[in-house]
CSV table of C-alpha atoms and ligand atoms in Angstrom, one decimal:
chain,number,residue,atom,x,y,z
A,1,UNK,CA,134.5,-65.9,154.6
A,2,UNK,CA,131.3,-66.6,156.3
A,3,UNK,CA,129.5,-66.8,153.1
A,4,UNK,CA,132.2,-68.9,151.6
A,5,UNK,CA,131.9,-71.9,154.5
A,6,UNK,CA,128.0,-71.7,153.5
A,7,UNK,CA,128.5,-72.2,150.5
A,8,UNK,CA,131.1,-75.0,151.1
A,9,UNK,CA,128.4,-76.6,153.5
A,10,UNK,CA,125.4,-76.9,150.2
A,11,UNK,CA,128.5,-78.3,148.2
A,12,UNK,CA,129.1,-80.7,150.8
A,13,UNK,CA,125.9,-81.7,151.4
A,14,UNK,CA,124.9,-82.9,148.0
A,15,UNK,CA,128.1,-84.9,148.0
A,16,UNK,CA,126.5,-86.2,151.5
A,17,UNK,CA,129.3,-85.2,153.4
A,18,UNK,CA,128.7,-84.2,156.9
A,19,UNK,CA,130.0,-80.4,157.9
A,20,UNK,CA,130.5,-78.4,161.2
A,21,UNK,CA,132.3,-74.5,161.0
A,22,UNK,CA,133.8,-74.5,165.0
A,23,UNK,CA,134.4,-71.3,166.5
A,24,UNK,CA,137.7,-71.5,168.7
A,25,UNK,CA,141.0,-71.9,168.8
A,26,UNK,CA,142.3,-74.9,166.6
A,27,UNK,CA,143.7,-76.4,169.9
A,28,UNK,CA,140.8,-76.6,171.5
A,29,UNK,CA,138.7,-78.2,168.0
A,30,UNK,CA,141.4,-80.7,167.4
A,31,UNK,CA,141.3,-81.9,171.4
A,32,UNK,CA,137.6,-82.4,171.0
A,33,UNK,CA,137.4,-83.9,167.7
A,34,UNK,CA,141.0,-86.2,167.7
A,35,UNK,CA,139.3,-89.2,168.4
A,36,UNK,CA,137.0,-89.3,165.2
A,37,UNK,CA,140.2,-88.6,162.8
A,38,UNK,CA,141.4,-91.3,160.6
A,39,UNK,CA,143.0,-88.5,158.3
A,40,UNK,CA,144.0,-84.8,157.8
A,41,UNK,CA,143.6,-83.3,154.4
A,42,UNK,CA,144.6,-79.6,154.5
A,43,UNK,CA,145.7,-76.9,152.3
A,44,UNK,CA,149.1,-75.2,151.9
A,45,UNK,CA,149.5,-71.9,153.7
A,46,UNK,CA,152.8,-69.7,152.6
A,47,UNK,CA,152.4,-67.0,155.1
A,48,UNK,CA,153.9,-67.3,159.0
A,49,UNK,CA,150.5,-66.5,160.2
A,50,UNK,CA,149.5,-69.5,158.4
A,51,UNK,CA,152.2,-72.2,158.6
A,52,UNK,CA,151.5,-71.4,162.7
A,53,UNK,CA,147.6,-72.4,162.2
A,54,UNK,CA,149.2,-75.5,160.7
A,55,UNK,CA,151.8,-76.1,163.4
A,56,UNK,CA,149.3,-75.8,165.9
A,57,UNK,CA,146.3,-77.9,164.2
A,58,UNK,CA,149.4,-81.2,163.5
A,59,UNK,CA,150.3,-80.7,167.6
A,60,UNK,CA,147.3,-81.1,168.9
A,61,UNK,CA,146.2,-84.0,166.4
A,62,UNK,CA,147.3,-87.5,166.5
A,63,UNK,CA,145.9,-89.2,163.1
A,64,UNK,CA,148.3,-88.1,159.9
A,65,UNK,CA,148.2,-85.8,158.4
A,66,UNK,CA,148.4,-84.6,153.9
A,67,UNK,CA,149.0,-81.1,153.0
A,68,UNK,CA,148.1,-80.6,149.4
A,69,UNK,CA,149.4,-77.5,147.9
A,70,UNK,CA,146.3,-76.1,145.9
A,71,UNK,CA,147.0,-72.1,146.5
A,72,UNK,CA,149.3,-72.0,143.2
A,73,UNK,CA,149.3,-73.7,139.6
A,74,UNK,CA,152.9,-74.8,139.8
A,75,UNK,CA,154.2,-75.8,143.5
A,76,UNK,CA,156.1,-73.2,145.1
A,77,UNK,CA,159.0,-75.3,145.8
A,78,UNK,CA,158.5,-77.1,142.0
A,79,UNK,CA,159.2,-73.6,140.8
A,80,UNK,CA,162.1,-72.2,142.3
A,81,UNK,CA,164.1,-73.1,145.1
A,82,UNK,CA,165.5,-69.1,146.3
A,83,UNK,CA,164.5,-65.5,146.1
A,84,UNK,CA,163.6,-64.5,143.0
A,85,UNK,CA,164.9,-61.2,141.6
A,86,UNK,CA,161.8,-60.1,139.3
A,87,UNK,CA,158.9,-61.2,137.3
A,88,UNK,CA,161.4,-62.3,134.1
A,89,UNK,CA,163.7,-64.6,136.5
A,90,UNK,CA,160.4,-66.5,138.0
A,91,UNK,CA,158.5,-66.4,134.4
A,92,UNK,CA,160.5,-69.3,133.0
A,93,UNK,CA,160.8,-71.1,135.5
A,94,UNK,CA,157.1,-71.4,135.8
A,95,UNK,CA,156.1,-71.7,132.3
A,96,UNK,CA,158.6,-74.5,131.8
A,97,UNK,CA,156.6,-76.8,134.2
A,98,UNK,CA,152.9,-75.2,133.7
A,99,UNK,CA,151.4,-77.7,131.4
A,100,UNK,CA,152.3,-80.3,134.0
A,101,UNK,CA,149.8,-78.9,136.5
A,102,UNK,CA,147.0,-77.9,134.7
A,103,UNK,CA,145.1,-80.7,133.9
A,104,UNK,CA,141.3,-81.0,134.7
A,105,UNK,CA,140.4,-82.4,137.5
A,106,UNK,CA,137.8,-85.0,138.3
A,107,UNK,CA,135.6,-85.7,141.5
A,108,UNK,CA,135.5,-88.7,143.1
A,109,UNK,CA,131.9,-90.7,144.0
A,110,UNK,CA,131.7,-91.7,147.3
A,111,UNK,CA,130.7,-95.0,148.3
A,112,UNK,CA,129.7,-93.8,152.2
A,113,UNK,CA,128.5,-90.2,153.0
A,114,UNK,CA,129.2,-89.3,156.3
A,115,UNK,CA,126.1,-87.0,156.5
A,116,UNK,CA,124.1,-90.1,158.4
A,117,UNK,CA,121.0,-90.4,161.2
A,118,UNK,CA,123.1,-88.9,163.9
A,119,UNK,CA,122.2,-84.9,162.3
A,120,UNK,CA,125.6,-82.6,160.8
A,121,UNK,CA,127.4,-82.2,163.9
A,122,UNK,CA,130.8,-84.1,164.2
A,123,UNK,CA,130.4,-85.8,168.1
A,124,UNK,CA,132.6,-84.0,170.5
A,125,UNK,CA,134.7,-85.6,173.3
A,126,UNK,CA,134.5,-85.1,176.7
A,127,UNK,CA,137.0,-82.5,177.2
A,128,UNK,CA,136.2,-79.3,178.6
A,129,UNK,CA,135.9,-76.1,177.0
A,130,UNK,CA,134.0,-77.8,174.2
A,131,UNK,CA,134.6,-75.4,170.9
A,132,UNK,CA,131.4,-73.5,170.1
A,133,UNK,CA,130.0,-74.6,166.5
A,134,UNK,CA,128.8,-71.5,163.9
A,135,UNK,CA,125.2,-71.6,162.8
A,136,UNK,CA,125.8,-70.6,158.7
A,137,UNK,CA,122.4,-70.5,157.6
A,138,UNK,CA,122.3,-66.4,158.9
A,139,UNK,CA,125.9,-65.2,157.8
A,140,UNK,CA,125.2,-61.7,158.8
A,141,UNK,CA,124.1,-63.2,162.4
A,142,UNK,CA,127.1,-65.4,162.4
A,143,UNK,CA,129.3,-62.6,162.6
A,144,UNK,CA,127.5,-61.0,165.1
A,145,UNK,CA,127.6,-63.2,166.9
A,146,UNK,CA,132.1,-63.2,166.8
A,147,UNK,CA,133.9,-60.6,169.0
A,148,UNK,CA,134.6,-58.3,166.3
A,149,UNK,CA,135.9,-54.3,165.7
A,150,UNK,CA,133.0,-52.5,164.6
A,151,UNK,CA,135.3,-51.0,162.2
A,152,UNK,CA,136.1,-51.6,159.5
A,153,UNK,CA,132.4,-52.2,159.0
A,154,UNK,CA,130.7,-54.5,156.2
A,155,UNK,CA,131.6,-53.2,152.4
A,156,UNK,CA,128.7,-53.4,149.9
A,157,UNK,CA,128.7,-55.2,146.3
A,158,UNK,CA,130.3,-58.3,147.2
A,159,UNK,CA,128.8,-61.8,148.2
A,160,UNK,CA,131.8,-64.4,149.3
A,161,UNK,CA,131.8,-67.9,147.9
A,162,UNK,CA,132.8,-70.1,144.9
A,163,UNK,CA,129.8,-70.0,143.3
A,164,UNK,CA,129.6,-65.9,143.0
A,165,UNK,CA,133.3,-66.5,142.0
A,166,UNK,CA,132.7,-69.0,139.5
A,167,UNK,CA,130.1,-66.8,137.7
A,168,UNK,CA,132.5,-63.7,138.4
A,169,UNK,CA,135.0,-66.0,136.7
A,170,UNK,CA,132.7,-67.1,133.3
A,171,UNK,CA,131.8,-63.3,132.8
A,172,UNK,CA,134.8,-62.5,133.1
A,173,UNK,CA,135.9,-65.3,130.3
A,174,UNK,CA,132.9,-63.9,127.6
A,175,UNK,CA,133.3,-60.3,128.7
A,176,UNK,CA,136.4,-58.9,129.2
A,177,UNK,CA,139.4,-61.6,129.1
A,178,UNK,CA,138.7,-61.1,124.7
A,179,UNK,CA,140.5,-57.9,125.5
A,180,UNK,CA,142.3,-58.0,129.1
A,181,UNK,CA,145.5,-57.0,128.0
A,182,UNK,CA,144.3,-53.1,127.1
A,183,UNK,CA,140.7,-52.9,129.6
A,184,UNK,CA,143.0,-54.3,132.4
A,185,UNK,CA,144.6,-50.6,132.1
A,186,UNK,CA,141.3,-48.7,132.4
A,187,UNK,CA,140.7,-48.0,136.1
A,188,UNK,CA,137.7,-45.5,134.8
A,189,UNK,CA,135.6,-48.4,133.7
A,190,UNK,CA,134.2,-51.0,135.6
A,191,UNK,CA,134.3,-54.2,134.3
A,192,UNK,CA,138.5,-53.9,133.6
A,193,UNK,CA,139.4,-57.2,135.2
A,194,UNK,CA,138.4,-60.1,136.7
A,195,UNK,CA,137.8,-58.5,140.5
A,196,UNK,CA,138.5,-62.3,141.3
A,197,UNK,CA,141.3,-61.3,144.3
A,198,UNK,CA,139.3,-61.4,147.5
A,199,UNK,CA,137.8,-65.2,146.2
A,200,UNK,CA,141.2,-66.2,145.1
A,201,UNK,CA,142.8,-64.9,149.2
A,202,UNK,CA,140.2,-66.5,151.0
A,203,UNK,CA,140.2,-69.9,149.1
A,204,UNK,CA,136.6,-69.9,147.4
A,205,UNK,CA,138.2,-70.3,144.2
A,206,UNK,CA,141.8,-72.1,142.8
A,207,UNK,CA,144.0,-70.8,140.3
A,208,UNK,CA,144.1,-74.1,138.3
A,209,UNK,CA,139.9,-73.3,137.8
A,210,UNK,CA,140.4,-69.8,136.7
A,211,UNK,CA,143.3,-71.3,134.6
A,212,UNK,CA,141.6,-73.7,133.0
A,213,UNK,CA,138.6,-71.4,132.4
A,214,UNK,CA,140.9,-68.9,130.6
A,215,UNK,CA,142.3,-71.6,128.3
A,216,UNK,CA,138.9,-73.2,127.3
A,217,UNK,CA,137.1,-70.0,126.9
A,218,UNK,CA,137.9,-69.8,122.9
A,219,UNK,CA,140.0,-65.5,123.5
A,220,UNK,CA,142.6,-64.6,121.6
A,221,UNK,CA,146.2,-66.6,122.9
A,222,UNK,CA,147.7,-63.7,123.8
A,223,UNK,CA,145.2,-62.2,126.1
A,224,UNK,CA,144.6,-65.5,127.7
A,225,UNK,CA,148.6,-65.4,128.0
A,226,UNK,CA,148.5,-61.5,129.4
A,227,UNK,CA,146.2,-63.0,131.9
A,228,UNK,CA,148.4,-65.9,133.1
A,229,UNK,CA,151.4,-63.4,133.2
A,230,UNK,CA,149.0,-61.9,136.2
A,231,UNK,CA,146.8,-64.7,137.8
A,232,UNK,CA,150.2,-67.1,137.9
A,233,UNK,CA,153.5,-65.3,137.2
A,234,UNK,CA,152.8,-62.4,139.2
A,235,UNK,CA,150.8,-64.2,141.7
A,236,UNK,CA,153.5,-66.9,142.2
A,237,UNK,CA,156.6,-64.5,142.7
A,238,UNK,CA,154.5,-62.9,145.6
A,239,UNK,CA,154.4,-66.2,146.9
A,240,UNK,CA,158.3,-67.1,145.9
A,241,UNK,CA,158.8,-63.4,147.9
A,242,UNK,CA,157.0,-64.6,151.1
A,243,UNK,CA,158.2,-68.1,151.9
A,244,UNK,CA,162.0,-66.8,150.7
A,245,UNK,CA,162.3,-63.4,152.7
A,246,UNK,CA,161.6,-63.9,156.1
A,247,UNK,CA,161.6,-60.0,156.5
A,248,UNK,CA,158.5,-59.8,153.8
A,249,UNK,CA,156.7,-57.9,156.2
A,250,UNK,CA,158.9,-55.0,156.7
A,251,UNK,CA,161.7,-52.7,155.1
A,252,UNK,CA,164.5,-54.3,156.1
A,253,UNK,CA,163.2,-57.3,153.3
A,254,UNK,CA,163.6,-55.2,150.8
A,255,UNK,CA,166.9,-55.4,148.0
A,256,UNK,CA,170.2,-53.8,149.3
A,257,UNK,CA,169.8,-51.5,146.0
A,258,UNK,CA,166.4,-50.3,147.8
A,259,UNK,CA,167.2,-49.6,150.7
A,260,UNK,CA,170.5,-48.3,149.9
A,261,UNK,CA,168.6,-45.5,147.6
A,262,UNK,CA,166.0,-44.7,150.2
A,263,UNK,CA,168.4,-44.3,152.9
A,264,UNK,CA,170.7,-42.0,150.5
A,265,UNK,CA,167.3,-39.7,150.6
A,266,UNK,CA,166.1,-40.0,154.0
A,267,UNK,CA,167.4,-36.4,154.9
A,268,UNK,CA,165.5,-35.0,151.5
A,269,UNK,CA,162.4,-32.3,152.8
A,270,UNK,CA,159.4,-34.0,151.7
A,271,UNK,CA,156.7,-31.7,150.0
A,272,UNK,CA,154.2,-32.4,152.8
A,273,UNK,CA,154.0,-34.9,156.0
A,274,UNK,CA,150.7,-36.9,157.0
A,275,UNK,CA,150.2,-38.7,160.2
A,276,UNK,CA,148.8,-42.1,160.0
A,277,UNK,CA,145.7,-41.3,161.1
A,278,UNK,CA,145.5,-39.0,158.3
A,279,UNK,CA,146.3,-40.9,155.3
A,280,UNK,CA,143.7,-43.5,156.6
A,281,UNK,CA,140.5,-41.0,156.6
A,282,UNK,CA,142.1,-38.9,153.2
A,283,UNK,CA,142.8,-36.0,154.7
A,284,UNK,CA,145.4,-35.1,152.6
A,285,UNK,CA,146.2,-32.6,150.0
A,286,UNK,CA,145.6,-34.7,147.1
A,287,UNK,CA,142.4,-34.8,145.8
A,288,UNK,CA,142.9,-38.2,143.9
A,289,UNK,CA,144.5,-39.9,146.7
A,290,UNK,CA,141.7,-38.4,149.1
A,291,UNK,CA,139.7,-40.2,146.7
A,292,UNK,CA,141.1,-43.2,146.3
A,293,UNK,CA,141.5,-44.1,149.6
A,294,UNK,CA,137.8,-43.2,150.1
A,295,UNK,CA,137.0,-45.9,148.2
A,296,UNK,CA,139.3,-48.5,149.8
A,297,UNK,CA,137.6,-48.1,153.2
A,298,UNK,CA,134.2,-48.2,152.1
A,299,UNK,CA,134.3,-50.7,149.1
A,300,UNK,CA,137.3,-52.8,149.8
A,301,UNK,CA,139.0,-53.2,146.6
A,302,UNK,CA,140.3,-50.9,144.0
A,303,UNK,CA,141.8,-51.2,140.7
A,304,UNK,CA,145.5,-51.5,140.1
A,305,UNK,CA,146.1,-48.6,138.5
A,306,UNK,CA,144.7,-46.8,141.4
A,307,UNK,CA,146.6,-49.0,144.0
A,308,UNK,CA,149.9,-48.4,142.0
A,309,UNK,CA,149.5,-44.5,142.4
A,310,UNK,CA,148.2,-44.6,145.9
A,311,UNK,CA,151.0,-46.7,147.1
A,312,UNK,CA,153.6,-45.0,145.6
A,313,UNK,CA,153.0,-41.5,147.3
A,314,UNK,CA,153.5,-42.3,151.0
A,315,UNK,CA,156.9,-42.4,150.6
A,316,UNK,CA,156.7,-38.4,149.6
A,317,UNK,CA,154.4,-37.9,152.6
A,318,UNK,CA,155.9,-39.5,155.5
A,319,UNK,CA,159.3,-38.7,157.6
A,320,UNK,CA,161.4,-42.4,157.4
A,321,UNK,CA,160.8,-45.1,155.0
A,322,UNK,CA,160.5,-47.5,157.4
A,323,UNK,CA,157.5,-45.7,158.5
A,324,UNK,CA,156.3,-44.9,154.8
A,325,UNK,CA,156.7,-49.1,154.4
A,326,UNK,CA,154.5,-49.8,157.7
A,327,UNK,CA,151.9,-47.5,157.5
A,328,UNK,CA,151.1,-48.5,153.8
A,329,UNK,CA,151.2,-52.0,154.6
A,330,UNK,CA,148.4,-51.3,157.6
A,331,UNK,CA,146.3,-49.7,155.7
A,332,UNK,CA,146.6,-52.1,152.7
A,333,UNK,CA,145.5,-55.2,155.4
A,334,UNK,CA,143.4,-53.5,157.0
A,335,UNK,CA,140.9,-52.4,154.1
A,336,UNK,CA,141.4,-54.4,151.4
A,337,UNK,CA,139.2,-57.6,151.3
A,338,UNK,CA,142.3,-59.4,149.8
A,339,UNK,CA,144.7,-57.7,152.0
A,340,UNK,CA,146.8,-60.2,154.4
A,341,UNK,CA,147.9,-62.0,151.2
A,342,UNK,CA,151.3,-62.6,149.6
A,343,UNK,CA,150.4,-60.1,147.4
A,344,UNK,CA,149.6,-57.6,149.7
A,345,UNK,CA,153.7,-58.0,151.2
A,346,UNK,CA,154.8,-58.3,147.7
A,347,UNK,CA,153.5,-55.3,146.1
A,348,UNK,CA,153.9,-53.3,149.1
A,349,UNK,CA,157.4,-54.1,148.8
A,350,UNK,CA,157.0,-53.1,144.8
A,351,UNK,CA,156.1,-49.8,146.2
A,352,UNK,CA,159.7,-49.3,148.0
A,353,UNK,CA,161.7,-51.3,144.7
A,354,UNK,CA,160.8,-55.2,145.4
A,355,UNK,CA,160.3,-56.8,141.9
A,356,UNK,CA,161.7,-53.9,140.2
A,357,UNK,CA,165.0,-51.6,138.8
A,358,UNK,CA,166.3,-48.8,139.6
A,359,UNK,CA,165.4,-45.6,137.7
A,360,UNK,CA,166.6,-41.7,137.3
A,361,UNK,CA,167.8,-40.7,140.9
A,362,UNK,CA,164.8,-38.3,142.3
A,363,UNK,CA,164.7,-36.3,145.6
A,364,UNK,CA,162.8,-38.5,148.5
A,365,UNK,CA,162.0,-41.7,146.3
A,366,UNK,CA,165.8,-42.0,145.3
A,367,UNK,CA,166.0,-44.8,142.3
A,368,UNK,CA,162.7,-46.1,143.2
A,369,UNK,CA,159.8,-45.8,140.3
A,370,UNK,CA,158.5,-42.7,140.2
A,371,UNK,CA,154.3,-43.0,139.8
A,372,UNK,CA,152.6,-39.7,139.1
A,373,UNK,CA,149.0,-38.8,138.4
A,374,UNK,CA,150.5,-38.4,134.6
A,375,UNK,CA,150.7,-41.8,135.1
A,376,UNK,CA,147.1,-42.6,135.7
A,377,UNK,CA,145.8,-39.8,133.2
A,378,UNK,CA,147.2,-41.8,130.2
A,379,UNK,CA,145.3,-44.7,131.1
A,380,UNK,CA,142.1,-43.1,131.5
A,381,UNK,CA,140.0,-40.1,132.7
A,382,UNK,CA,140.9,-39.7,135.8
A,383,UNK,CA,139.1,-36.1,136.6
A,384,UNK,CA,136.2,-38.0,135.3
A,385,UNK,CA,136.9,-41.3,137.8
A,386,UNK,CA,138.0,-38.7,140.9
A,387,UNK,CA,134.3,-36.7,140.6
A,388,UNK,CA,132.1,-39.7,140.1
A,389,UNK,CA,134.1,-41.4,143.6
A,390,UNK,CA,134.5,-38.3,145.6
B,1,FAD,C1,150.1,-51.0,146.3
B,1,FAD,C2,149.5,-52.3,145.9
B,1,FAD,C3,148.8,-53.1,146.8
B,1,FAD,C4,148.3,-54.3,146.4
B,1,FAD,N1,147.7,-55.1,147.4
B,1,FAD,C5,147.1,-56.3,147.0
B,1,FAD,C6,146.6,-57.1,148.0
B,1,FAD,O1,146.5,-56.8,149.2
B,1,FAD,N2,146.0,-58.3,147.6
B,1,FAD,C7,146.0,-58.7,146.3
B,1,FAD,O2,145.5,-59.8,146.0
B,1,FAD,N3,146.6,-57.9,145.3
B,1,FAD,C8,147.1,-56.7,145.7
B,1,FAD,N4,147.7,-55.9,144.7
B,1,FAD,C9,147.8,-56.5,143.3
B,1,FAD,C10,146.7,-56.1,142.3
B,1,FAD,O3,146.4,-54.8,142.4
B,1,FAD,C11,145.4,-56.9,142.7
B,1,FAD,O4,145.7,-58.3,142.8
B,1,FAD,C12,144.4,-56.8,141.5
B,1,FAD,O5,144.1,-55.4,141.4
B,1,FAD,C13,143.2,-57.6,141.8
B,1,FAD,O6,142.2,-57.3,140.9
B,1,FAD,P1,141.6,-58.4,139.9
B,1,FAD,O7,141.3,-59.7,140.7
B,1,FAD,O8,140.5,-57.8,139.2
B,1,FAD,O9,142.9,-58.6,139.0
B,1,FAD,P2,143.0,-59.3,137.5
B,1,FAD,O10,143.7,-58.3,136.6
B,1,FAD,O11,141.7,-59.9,137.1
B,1,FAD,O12,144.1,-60.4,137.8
B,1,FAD,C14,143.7,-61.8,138.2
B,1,FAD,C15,144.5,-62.1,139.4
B,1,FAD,O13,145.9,-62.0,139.1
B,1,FAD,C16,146.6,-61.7,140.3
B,1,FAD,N5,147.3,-60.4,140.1
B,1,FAD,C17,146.9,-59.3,139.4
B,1,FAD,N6,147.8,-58.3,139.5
B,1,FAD,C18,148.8,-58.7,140.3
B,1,FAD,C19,150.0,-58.2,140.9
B,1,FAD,N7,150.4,-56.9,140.6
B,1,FAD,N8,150.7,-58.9,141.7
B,1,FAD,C20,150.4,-60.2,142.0
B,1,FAD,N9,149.2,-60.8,141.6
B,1,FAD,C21,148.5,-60.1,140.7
B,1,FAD,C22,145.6,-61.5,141.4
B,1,FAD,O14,145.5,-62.7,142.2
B,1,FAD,C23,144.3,-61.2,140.6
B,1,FAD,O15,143.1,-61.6,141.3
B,1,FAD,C24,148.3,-54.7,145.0
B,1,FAD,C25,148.9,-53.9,144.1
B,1,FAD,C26,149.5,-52.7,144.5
B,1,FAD,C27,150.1,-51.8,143.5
């Protein structure tokens, strides 16, 4: 995130725009710094955590304030006014309206910068407590310098920011969108999809840009369209799930068919039981969720496909389903570097029936969809995948 406001700051700057990353409570920044407002310009937010940041930053402001909603393609509200069931009650609903929204966009010349004689740093008021302001020329000694864990530490092979994501995003046009629909599949190759999720959570790029790239980039239609279905449809019924179910974030939000199921097969014997504490170091007895999880604590991101089967087997491995719902959801926000996103509540929830239909009743999982390593072995070599990650 760190690297993202530095790269915001050079963008700034050549635009001559003055920039200052504070380190405190919005509060306290907005007491100091309400006297040189004229206007507000913020983003939407969808989750509770972040509809509070904007609660608190409009009290303790007095100029107005815009919201502009740039997190989605087609407003959330534009969209679909309820709950949606699955992917194919949201899908047209969305494609109906898409063409309205993306459009190019243009930048505006400025006739004043506000970078001026008086140096970068907005003036503060006299008010005590002054926030702190971040030097972003050092990221690593930026966070250092914040009262964080120690774990989970730093992940290697990823630098934050829109212009890592922008030329993550025009490789990913020339490379692999030509033939998304079957590489997106491969969890054994690198290179299978855009890896654009942590840059699309924290902001550093919009979905109108990937969009638009995807469009203009001369691939087949119906890859560009199997890569819509993902970056939009599926992206904007995660969203549609967390502003519409206030319970996103547990397992009482799942559908009555769900939790019906689950609760019919809460008495089943499970084949094994892991604590918590397990599952989160892979200490289990599966070699290929061992492995998997490996690699979500020390890299931060893993492919679908691997997600899909990891998420799936808690439920087999843990006493209640409540508890199977909570501990996956932890671990997913915890570790991934686009965890604490709508889609991290939404495809937990997929895990546990959200978004899907029932299937043949099983012990334990009930209706739910079974995953299986069979699964993952028709989509590539996963013996192959499991020894080169272990
Ligand atoms: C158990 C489980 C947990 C997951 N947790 C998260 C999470 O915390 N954060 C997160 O962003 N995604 C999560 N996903 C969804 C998906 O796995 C990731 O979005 C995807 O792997 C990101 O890789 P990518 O950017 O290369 O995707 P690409 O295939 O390149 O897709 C482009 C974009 O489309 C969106 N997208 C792709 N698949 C999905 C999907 N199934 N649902 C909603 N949007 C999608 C993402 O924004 C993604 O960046 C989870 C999936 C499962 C099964």
């Amino acid at each position: 995130m760190l690297e993202g406001l530095q790269d915001v700051e050079s963008a700034l700057r050549r635009r001559s725009i003055a920039f200052t990353a504070f380190s405190a409570d919005a509060p306290t920044v907005f007491a100091a710094i309400d006297h040189r407002l004229a206007l507000l310009v913020i983003d939407r937010g969808y989750l509770p955590m972040q509809e509070t940041w904007r609660r608190d930053v409009a009290d303790a402001t007095s100029c107005p304030i815009v919201e502009v909603e740039a997190d989605v393609v087609v407003p959330v509200d534009v969209a679909s006014d309820h709950l949606e069931t699955a992917a194919r009650t949201i899908r047209p609903k969305i494609m109906k309206q898409i063409d309205r929204f993306v459009v190019e966009r243009s930048t505006t010349a400025l006739e004043h910068g506000s970078w001026g004689d008086s140096g970068r740093n907005v003036e503060l008021g006299r008010t005590r407590g002054a926030p702190t302001t971040i030097d972003l020329s050092d990221p690593s000694a930026a966070v250092a310098g914040l009262a964080l864990a120690d774990e989970p530490g730093p992940v290697e092979g990823w630098t934050g920011g829109t212009t890592e994501a922008r030329s993550r995003l025009r490789r990913f046009c020339d490379e692999v969108l030509p033939q998304y629909s079957d590489r997106r599949q491969r969890f054994d190759r690198n290179g299978s999809s855009s890896k654009l999720s942590p840059y699309l959570h924290f902001g550093q790029i919009s979905p109108l840009e990937i969009v638009l790239a995807a469009r203009s980039s001369g691939a087949p239609e119906d890859e560009i369209d199997a890569f819509v279905e993902e970056v939009v449809v599926r992206r904007e019924l995660a969203i549609n799930f967390v502003v519409n179910e206030p319970k996103h974030d547990t397992f009482a939000g799942l559908p009555d068919w769900a939790r019906s199921t689950l609760d019919a097969h809460r008495d089943d014997e499970r084949p094994a039981l892991f604590t918590a504490a397990e599952l989160e170091s892979g200490a289990t007895d599966d070699v290929v969720w061992n492995t998997i999880m490996g690699v979500i604590r020390t890299e931060g991101w893993v492919h679908n496909q691997l997600r899909m089967y990891w998420g799936k087997q808690i439920l087999r491995w843990t006493n209640t389903p409540e508890h199977a719902h909570r501990t996956l959801l932890d671990l997913n926000n915890r570790y991934f570097l686009d965890g604490r996103d709508a889609n991290s509540f939404a495809n937990v929830a997929w895990c546990f029936g959200r978004h899907d239909q029932g299937f043949q009743e099983r012990e334990v999982i009930g209706k739910t969809r079974p995953f299986t390593d069979q699964a993952l072995r028709r989509k590539g070599d996963l013996d192959a995948w499991v020894e080169a990650n272990r």
